C-alpha positions as a printed NumPy array, in Angstrom:
array([[-30.732,   6.813,  -5.623],
       [-28.57 ,   4.045,  -6.28 ],
       [-24.762,   4.586,  -5.261],
       [-21.84 ,   4.265,  -7.558],
       [-20.896,   1.532,  -5.387],
       [-23.808,  -0.513,  -5.599],
       [-24.136,  -0.004,  -9.381],
       [-20.546,  -1.244,  -9.705],
       [-20.033,  -4.16 ,  -7.353],
       [-20.616,  -7.489,  -8.38 ],
       [-24.694,  -7.879,  -8.376],
       [-24.418, -10.886,  -6.351],
       [-22.842,  -9.015,  -3.336],
       [-25.901,  -6.77 ,  -2.888],
       [-27.938,  -9.831,  -1.723],
       [-24.857, -11.367,   0.254],
       [-25.149, -11.222,   4.108],
       [-21.578, -10.728,   5.414],
       [-20.684, -13.478,   7.623],
       [-21.688, -12.63 ,  11.17 ],
       [-18.684, -13.688,  13.184],
       [-18.714, -13.827,  17.132],
       [-16.924, -10.203,  16.987],
       [-19.273,  -8.695,  14.756],
       [-22.006,  -9.957,  16.602],
       [-20.596,  -8.599,  19.975],
       [-21.813,  -9.123,  23.49 ],
       [-20.935,  -8.288,  26.879],
       [-20.035, -10.563,  29.959],
       [-17.296, -12.371,  31.932],
       [-17.661, -15.794,  30.599],
       [-16.885, -15.882,  26.756],
       [-18.176, -18.869,  25.457],
       [-19.342, -17.704,  21.876],
       [-16.498, -18.063,  19.336],
       [-15.266, -21.471,  19.868],
       [-11.829, -20.3  ,  21.248],
       [ -9.56 , -21.956,  23.534],
       [-10.065, -20.817,  27.27 ],
       [ -6.299, -20.877,  28.168],
       [ -4.231, -17.594,  27.357],
       [ -0.882, -19.231,  27.386],
       [  0.7  , -16.088,  25.865],
       [  0.125, -12.257,  26.289],
       [  0.382, -10.533,  23.066],
       [  2.719,  -7.733,  24.335],
       [  5.005, -10.488,  25.798],
       [  4.871, -12.475,  22.361],
       [  6.095,  -9.382,  20.582],
       [  9.375,  -9.2  ,  22.804],
       [  9.835, -12.842,  22.293],
       [  8.993, -13.923,  25.337],
       [  5.946, -16.099,  27.014],
       [  3.943, -16.285,  30.226],
       [  1.053, -18.411,  31.284],
       [ -1.833, -16.557,  32.283],
       [ -4.823, -18.943,  33.389],
       [ -7.017, -16.575,  35.045],
       [ -8.029, -12.974,  34.572],
       [ -7.761, -12.984,  30.657],
       [ -9.773, -10.456,  28.714],
       [-11.576, -10.463,  25.393],
       [ -8.482,  -8.516,  24.147],
       [ -6.144, -11.546,  25.115],
       [ -4.26 , -13.422,  22.316],
       [ -6.41 , -16.643,  22.79 ],
       [ -9.426, -14.476,  21.62 ],
       [-10.253, -13.662,  17.928],
       [ -9.439,  -9.731,  17.367],
       [-12.1  ,  -7.357,  16.442],
       [-13.015,  -7.648,  12.661],
       [-12.275,  -4.006,  12.455],
       [-10.024,  -2.851,  15.519],
       [-12.178,   0.274,  16.413],
       [ -9.386,   2.448,  18.168],
       [ -6.74 ,   1.577,  15.25 ],
       [ -9.133,   2.852,  12.602],
       [-10.351,   5.934,  14.523],
       [ -6.69 ,   6.677,  15.247],
       [ -5.979,   6.601,  11.598],
       [ -9.185,   8.205,  10.511],
       [ -8.102,  11.087,  12.697],
       [ -4.657,  11.041,  11.383],
       [ -5.953,  11.362,   7.688],
       [ -9.058,  13.747,   8.791],
       [-11.71 ,  11.386,   7.641],
       [-14.767,   9.765,   9.5  ],
       [-14.145,   6.068,  11.002],
       [-16.858,   5.164,   8.319],
       [-14.466,   6.054,   5.431],
       [-11.929,   3.678,   6.588],
       [-11.444,  -0.069,   5.985],
       [ -8.325,  -1.604,   8.092],
       [ -6.553,  -4.338,   5.759],
       [ -3.727,  -6.879,   5.843],
       [ -1.371,  -4.433,   3.921],
       [ -2.545,  -2.358,   1.089],
       [ -2.245,  -5.719,  -0.975],
       [ -5.363,  -6.858,   0.591],
       [ -7.004,  -3.381,  -0.195],
       [ -6.217,  -4.191,  -4.013],
       [ -7.492,  -7.891,  -3.779],
       [-10.737,  -6.603,  -1.938],
       [-11.464,  -4.114,  -4.672],
       [-11.109,  -6.694,  -7.583],
       [-12.939,  -9.285,  -5.772],
       [-16.088,  -6.867,  -4.968],
       [-16.243,  -4.858,  -8.237],
       [-15.01 ,  -7.304, -10.938],
       [-16.845, -10.221, -12.374],
       [-14.443, -13.031, -13.334],
       [-14.245, -13.389, -17.195],
       [-16.167, -10.255, -17.766],
       [-14.723,  -7.261, -16.204],
       [-11.236,  -5.678, -16.504],
       [ -8.927,  -3.499, -14.74 ],
       [ -6.794,  -0.673, -16.189],
       [ -3.351,   0.692, -15.219],
       [ -0.35 ,   2.31 , -16.88 ],
       [  3.024,   0.453, -16.897],
       [  5.531,   0.338, -15.684],
       [  4.205,   0.151, -12.218],
       [  3.288,  -2.001,  -9.161],
       [  3.013,  -5.6  , -10.283],
       [  0.256,  -6.905,  -7.943],
       [ -2.447,  -4.985,  -9.86 ],
       [ -1.982,  -7.496, -12.728],
       [ -1.241, -10.63 , -10.628],
       [ -4.248, -10.073,  -8.275],
       [ -6.382,  -9.519, -11.265],
       [ -5.199, -12.572, -13.178],
       [ -5.53 , -14.527, -10.16 ],
       [ -9.355, -13.739, -10.134],
       [ -9.52 , -14.438, -14.172],
       [-10.064, -10.525, -14.641],
       [ -8.642,  -9.037, -17.688],
       [ -6.085,  -6.584, -17.63 ],
       [ -5.813,  -3.41 , -19.752],
       [ -2.162,  -1.816, -19.838],
       [ -1.334,   1.38 , -21.191],
       [  2.186,   2.55 , -21.315],
       [  3.176,   5.636, -19.353],
       [  4.749,   8.4  , -21.342],
       [  8.203,   9.229, -21.925],
       [  8.711,  10.672, -18.29 ],
       [  6.775,   7.947, -16.724],
       [  3.819,  10.266, -16.126],
       [  0.295,   9.143, -17.004],
       [ -0.454,   9.186, -20.682],
       [ -3.312,  11.433, -22.132],
       [ -5.121,   8.507, -23.718],
       [ -5.426,   6.488, -20.075],
       [ -9.036,   7.492, -19.521],
       [-10.113,   6.614, -22.84 ],
       [ -8.44 ,   3.521, -22.663],
       [ -9.929,   2.793, -19.195],
       [-13.508,   3.395, -19.908],
       [-14.501,   0.009, -20.357],
       [-12.804,  -1.296, -16.917],
       [-14.379,  -1.101, -13.626],
       [-11.264,  -0.217, -11.794],
       [ -8.254,   2.245, -12.629],
       [ -5.013,   1.989, -10.716],
       [ -2.583,   4.523, -10.222],
       [  0.333,   4.419,  -8.073],
       [  1.681,   7.702,  -6.675],
       [  4.49 ,   7.927,  -6.181],
       [  4.83 ,   5.38 ,  -8.586],
       [  6.717,   2.172,  -7.705],
       [  9.305,   1.465,  -9.202],
       [ 10.066,   4.512, -11.037],
       [  9.448,   7.06 ,  -8.084],
       [  7.677,   9.819,  -9.865],
       [  4.68 ,  11.855,  -8.759],
       [  1.305,  12.636, -10.576],
       [  0.09 ,  15.636, -10.264],
       [ -2.99 ,  16.444,  -8.304],
       [ -4.591,  17.976, -10.94 ],
       [ -4.401,  15.087, -13.295],
       [ -5.47 ,  12.648, -11.053],
       [ -8.599,  14.922, -10.299],
       [ -9.139,  15.087, -13.969],
       [ -8.832,  11.352, -14.2  ],
       [-11.595,  10.807, -11.739],
       [-13.79 ,  13.326, -13.526],
       [-13.246,  11.654, -16.884],
       [-14.231,   8.387, -15.515],
       [-17.32 ,   8.891, -13.294],
       [-18.502,   5.5  , -13.868],
       [-15.424,   3.846, -12.893],
       [-13.586,   3.592,  -9.619],
       [-10.178,   5.035,  -9.602],
       [ -7.926,   3.746,  -6.875],
       [ -4.673,   5.792,  -6.115],
       [ -2.208,   3.694,  -4.37 ],
       [ -0.222,   5.877,  -1.724],
       [  1.952,   3.546,  -0.183],
       [  4.695,   5.925,  -0.12 ],
       [  2.732,   9.247,   0.163],
       [  4.422,  10.158,   3.468],
       [  7.512,  10.985,   1.847],
       [  5.569,  13.599,  -0.607],
       [  2.403,  14.425,   1.354],
       [  1.562,  17.386,  -0.353],
       [  0.498,  15.105,  -3.292],
       [ -2.053,  13.11 ,  -1.318],
       [ -5.582,  12.778,  -2.911],
       [ -7.189,  12.027,   0.791],
       [ -8.383,  15.639,   1.023],
       [-10.462,  15.044,  -2.312],
       [-12.523,  11.853,  -1.066],
       [-15.722,  14.24 ,  -0.367],
       [-15.501,  15.708,  -3.843],
       [-15.005,  12.652,  -5.929],
       [-17.283,   9.526,  -4.986],
       [-15.402,   7.466,  -7.488],
       [-12.115,   8.01 ,  -5.764],
       [-10.316,   5.299,  -3.665],
       [ -7.022,   5.793,  -1.818],
       [ -4.852,   2.62 ,  -0.667],
       [ -2.375,   3.465,   2.126],
       [  0.008,   1.12 ,   4.22 ],
       [  2.074,   1.355,   7.478],
       [  5.073,  -0.881,   5.628],
       [  6.797,   2.192,   4.607],
       [  7.234,   5.396,   6.19 ],
       [  5.891,   3.737,   9.296],
       [  8.366,   1.033,   9.534],
       [  6.088,  -1.736,   9.967],
       [  6.459,  -3.986,   6.829],
       [  6.387,  -7.152,   9.093],
       [  3.14 ,  -6.244,  10.837],
       [  1.287,  -5.981,   7.504],
       [ -1.451,  -3.408,   7.952],
       [ -2.732,  -1.133,   5.547],
       [ -5.922,   0.85 ,   4.863],
       [ -8.589,   1.433,   2.143],
       [ -9.808,   5.162,   2.283],
       [-13.206,   5.698,   0.31 ],
       [-16.858,   6.781,   0.652],
       [-18.888,   4.936,   3.313],
       [-20.894,   3.127,   0.448],
       [-17.689,   1.59 ,  -1.066],
       [-16.367,   0.666,   2.312],
       [-19.622,  -1.225,   3.038],
       [-19.33 ,  -2.95 ,  -0.114],
       [-15.627,  -4.173,   0.885],
       [-16.935,  -5.226,   4.147],
       [-19.04 ,  -7.772,   2.631],
       [-15.984,  -9.647,   1.273],
       [-13.379,  -8.978,   3.733],
       [-12.175, -11.942,   6.019],
       [-13.764, -12.139,   9.206],
       [-10.752, -11.462,  11.515],
       [ -8.067,  -9.686,   9.1  ],
       [ -5.682,  -7.789,  11.53 ],
       [ -4.133, -10.159,  14.066],
       [ -3.896,  -8.576,  17.597],
       [ -0.131,  -8.115,  17.773],
       [ -0.214,  -6.184,  14.372],
       [ -3.062,  -4.041,  15.645],
       [ -1.381,  -3.078,  18.753],
       [  1.856,  -2.168,  16.729],
       [ -0.137,  -0.335,  14.432],
       [ -1.823,   1.663,  17.157],
       [  1.576,   2.826,  18.583],
       [  2.566,   3.708,  15.02 ],
       [ -0.389,   5.947,  14.533],
       [ -0.517,   7.4  ,  18.201],
       [  0.661,  11.136,  18.361],
       [  4.187,   9.984,  19.508],
       [  4.388,   7.517,  16.679],
       [  3.331,   9.967,  14.038],
       [  6.106,  12.45 ,  15.245],
       [  8.499,   9.654,  14.948],
       [  7.425,   8.719,  11.456],
       [  7.639,  12.607,  10.431],
       [ 11.12 ,  12.715,  11.928],
       [ 12.433,   9.504,  10.188],
       [ 10.679,  10.64 ,   7.041],
       [ 12.538,  13.9  ,   7.007],
       [ 15.836,  11.999,   7.462],
       [ 15.219,   9.829,   4.733],
       [ 14.396,  12.524,   2.481],
       [ 17.608,  14.306,   3.264],
       [ 19.497,  11.085,   2.786],
       [ 17.791,  10.556,  -0.605],
       [ 18.721,  13.926,  -2.005],
       [ 22.254,  13.367,  -0.994],
       [ 22.371,   9.896,  -2.942],
       [ 20.857,  11.672,  -5.924],
       [ 23.655,  14.363,  -6.045],
       [ 26.31 ,  11.568,  -5.461],
       [ 24.75 ,   9.311,  -8.234],
       [ 24.614,  11.926, -10.933],
       [ 28.427,  12.155, -10.414],
       [ 29.122,   8.489, -11.318],
       [ 30.79 ,   8.088, -14.725],
       [ 28.629,   4.796, -15.349],
       [ 25.293,   6.371, -14.603],
       [ 23.043,   7.684, -17.465],
       [ 20.175,   9.097, -15.545],
       [ 18.978,   9.354, -11.91 ],
       [ 15.245,   9.694, -11.729],
       [ 13.168,  12.086,  -9.363],
       [ 11.488,  10.317,  -6.552],
       [  8.761,  11.211,  -4.175],
       [  9.04 ,   7.796,  -2.324],
       [ 11.726,   6.338,  -0.229],
       [ 13.732,   4.821,  -3.286],
       [ 15.704,   6.294,  -6.139],
       [ 15.714,   4.559,  -9.86 ],
       [ 19.135,   5.092, -11.583],
       [ 19.996,   4.048, -15.039],
       [ 23.475,   2.59 , -15.689],
       [ 25.435,   1.461, -18.704],
       [ 26.093,  -1.967, -17.325],
       [ 23.293,  -2.598, -14.584],
       [ 23.933,  -6.263, -14.342],
       [ 27.775,  -5.685, -13.442],
       [ 26.971,  -3.19 , -10.829],
       [ 24.187,  -5.151,  -9.254],
       [ 26.325,  -8.308,  -9.212],
       [ 29.269,  -6.499,  -7.703],
       [ 27.211,  -4.928,  -5.072],
       [ 26.057,  -8.437,  -4.33 ],
       [ 29.524,  -9.542,  -3.683],
       [ 29.887,  -6.79 ,  -0.997],
       [ 26.75 ,  -7.679,   0.692],
       [ 24.61 ,  -5.189,  -0.792],
       [ 21.197,  -6.289,  -2.409],
       [ 19.357,  -3.973,  -4.731],
       [ 16.358,  -4.436,  -7.382],
       [ 16.498,  -4.874, -10.736],
       [ 13.382,  -5.363, -13.092],
       [ 12.767,  -7.333, -16.154],
       [ 10.144,  -4.609, -17.833],
       [ 11.798,  -3.74 , -21.285],
       [ 11.788,   0.094, -20.198],
       [ 13.631,  -0.617, -16.966],
       [ 16.02 ,  -3.261, -17.832],
       [ 19.084,  -0.776, -17.875],
       [ 17.861,   0.756, -14.277],
       [ 18.532,  -0.431, -10.752],
       [ 16.177,   0.638,  -7.819],
       [ 17.8  ,   1.639,  -4.428],
       [ 15.8  ,   1.821,  -1.295],
       [ 17.272,   4.579,   1.071],
       [ 18.64 ,   3.003,   3.979],
       [ 20.208,   4.738,   7.015],
       [ 23.4  ,   7.045,   7.127],
       [ 25.833,   4.018,   7.623],
       [ 24.194,   1.821,   4.896],
       [ 24.019,   4.762,   2.44 ],
       [ 27.845,   5.568,   3.364],
       [ 28.525,   1.845,   2.525],
       [ 26.405,   1.904,  -0.65 ],
       [ 28.115,   5.128,  -1.69 ],
       [ 31.731,   3.752,  -1.384],
       [ 31.028,   0.447,  -3.008],
       [ 29.242,   2.335,  -6.062],
       [ 32.252,   4.594,  -6.341],
       [ 34.677,   1.53 ,  -6.442],
       [ 32.587,  -0.333,  -8.73 ],
       [ 32.003,   2.343, -11.306],
       [ 35.949,   3.392, -11.087],
       [ 36.727,  -0.254, -12.017],
       [ 34.165,  -0.572, -14.573],
       [ 35.445,   2.553, -16.05 ]])
C-alpha cells in the first residue's frame, strides 16, 4: 500500500536515486582515497573551536577536519532520538530548522502547482522559502488571541503542507495539543508541520509523543534556542521513517559540518541536557519576572503570555521606546505586520541584561509619561 509520503511527494522523486557520496557508500581501511579530499589535516576540529590551530601530518582519522563528515552523524542522531524517545529512522539532522522547512517544500511541493498554508502573524521563513521555490502561499489570519482559527483546516485542504509554529513566533502563544491533533485528523491528505523551535520552554505542549499515532505529522526542532547553539546551525526533522526517507533524497550530501556536529553532541549528552534544563528554568523565571514588571509600565497597553524565551509587549508608542532603548545599546525587535506594529518583542537575557533592560524601560516610560 502506498504511503502518505509517497502519495504527496513530487512524483519525480520516487524515481530519484539519492546522490551517493563517499560517506554514504562507506568503506573501511587505513588509506582514504575515495572522496577527493586533501590528505593534509592542518587543523583539528577541537582546536579550531578554541581559536587555535595545529598541524597534523600523520595519524589522522576519517573524522579529521580534512575529511567530509557523515551525511547523517550517527551518534548525534542517535543521541537526539534517545532524547525525544524516537527511533533513529524518525530523525533527520539538518542545518537548523530552516533547512527542514526548505527540504519539506522542495520534496512535497511542485513549483507553480502546489501551495503551503499557515496562519499569520507567524515565522516569516515559511512564506519566504515557498516563494523562493515558486510555491504558492495560503495565508489565514490567527484569531483575536493569536490562536489557530477555526477555518484553518478548511482553508488548507488544497495545500500540500500546513505549518504551525508552537509556541508561535513572534506572538509567543501556545496552541493546545488537542487543537493540533484535531488539525492532523481533519487534514489526513496533507502534511501538518509543527515547528517546535521554542518547545523546551514549554515541553508539556510537544507533539512528538503523537508521531506514531498521526502519520501526517512532522515536527521541527532546533538547538538554536534552549540549547544555546544558534551559531552552530543544527536542527532536526522528526517524522515517520517514510517521510524521512523522502527528505533524505533531496538533502545535501554533507549538511552538518564536523565542528557543529561535535558541539551538538555535547549539547544532547546527559550533561548537556541537564545544563539546558537548568538554563531553561532560569530563563522562564526571568520571563515571569519581566512580565510582572512590564505590566506596571504606564506606556504598556498589553503584555502577551508566552511559552517561549521571549515576550511580546504592546506600547502606546513603540517606535519611541525602541529608539530610546537603542540609544542605550539595547536592541529589541519590531515588526511591520499590521497586527504587530504597536508591539515590541523582547528576548529574555540573563539576570544582568534583564536588570539593565528594566531600568531603561522604567526611565523611558517615565519620561514619555
